[in-house]
Coordinates of C-alpha atoms in Angstrom, one line a residue:
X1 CA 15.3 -8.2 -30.4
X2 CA 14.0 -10.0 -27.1
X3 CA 14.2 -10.1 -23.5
X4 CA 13.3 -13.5 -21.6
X5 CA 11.8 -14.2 -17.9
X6 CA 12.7 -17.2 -16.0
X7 CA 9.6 -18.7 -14.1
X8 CA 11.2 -17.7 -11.0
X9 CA 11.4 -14.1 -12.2
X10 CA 8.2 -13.9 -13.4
X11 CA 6.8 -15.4 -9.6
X12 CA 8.7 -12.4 -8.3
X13 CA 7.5 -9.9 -10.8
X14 CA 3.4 -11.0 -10.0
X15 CA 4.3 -10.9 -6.8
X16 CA 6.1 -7.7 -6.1
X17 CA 2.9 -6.0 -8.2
X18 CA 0.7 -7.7 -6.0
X19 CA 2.0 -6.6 -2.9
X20 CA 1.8 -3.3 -4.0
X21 CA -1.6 -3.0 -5.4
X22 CA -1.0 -1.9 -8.7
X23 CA 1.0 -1.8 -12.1
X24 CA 1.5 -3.6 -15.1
X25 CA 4.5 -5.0 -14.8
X26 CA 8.4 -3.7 -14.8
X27 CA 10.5 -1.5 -17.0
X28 CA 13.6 -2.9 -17.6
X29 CA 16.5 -0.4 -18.3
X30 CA 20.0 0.6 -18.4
X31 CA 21.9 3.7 -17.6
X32 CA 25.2 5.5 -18.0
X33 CA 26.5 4.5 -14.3
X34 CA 29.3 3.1 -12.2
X35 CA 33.0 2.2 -12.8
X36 CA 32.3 0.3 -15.8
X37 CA 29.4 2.7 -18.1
X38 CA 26.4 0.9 -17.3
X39 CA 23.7 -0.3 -14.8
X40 CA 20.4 -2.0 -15.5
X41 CA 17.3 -0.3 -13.7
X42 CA 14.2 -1.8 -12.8
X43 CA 11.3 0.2 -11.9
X44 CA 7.1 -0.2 -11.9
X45 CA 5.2 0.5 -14.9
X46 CA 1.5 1.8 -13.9
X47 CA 1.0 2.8 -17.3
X48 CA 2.5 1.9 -20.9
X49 CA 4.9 4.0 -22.9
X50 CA 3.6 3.5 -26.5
X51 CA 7.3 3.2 -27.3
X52 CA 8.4 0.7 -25.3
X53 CA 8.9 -3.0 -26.5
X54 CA 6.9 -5.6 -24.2
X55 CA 7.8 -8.8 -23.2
X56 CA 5.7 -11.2 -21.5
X57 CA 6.4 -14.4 -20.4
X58 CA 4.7 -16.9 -17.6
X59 CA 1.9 -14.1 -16.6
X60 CA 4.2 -11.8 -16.0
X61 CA 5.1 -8.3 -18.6
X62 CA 8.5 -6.4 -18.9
X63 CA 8.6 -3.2 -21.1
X64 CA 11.7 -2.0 -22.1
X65 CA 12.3 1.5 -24.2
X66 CA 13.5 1.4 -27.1
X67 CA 17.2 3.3 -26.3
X68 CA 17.8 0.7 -23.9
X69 CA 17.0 -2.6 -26.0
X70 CA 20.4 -3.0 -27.8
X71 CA 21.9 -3.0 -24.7
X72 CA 19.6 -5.8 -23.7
X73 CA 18.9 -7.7 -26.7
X74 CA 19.2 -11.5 -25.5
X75 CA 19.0 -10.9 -21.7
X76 CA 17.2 -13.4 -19.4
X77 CA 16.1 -11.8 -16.0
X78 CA 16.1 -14.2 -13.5
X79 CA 15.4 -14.2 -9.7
X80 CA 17.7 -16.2 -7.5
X81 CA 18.0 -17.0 -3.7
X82 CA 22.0 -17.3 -2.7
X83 CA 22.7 -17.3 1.4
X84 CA 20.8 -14.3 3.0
X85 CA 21.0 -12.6 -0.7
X86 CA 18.2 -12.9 -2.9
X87 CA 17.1 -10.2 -6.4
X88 CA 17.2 -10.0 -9.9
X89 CA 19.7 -11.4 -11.9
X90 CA 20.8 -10.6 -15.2
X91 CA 22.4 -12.8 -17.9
X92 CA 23.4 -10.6 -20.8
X93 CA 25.0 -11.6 -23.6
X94 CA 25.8 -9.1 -24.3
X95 CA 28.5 -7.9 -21.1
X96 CA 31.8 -7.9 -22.2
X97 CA 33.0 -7.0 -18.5
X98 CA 31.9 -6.0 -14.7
X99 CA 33.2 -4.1 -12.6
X100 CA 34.4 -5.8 -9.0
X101 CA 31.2 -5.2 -6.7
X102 CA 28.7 -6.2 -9.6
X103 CA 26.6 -2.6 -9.8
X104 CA 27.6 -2.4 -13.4
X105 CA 29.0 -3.5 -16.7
X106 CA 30.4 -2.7 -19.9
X107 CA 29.3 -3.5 -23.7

């Protein structure tokens, strides 16, 4: 099972840790959420879960626990400017639908 990082994500990733002085890197997640089942989650890791599966890619590291890796098996995180919008973006192979706004997806 893997998850990948663009180059752009992992810029963002260094950075974001950077600006805030500390971590490791981020935990990638999903949870039961929205119209559709599920949302992904992103939040700072300042210290490993044992548990967790890390991936690291241009100098950047994303854990993601183990509950949540089926779910994400074969995502890319990416980080992408569009207009006055700019975050995260993720391409997951295995989304079978979204709901309208974007905040979550089904399996």
């Amino acid at each position: 099972m893997s998850v990948t990082l663009t180059e752009q994500a992992a810029v963002q990733i260094r950075r974001h840790l950077e600006t805030r002085g500390k971590g490791l890197g981020l935990r990638l997640g999903v949870k039961s959420s929205g119209c559709s089942g599920f949302s992904y989650q992103l939040e700072y890791v300042d210290s490993a879960d044992p548990q967790d599966e890390l991936f690291e890619q241009f100098g950047a590291k994303v854990y993601v626990a183990p509950d949540s890796l089926p779910y994400l098996h074969g995502t890319e995180l990416d980080y992408a400017r569009e207009g006055l919008n700019e975050g995260f973006r993720f391409h997951n192979p295995n989304e079978k639908g979204a709901c309208g706004c974007g905040e979550s997806f089904t399996v």
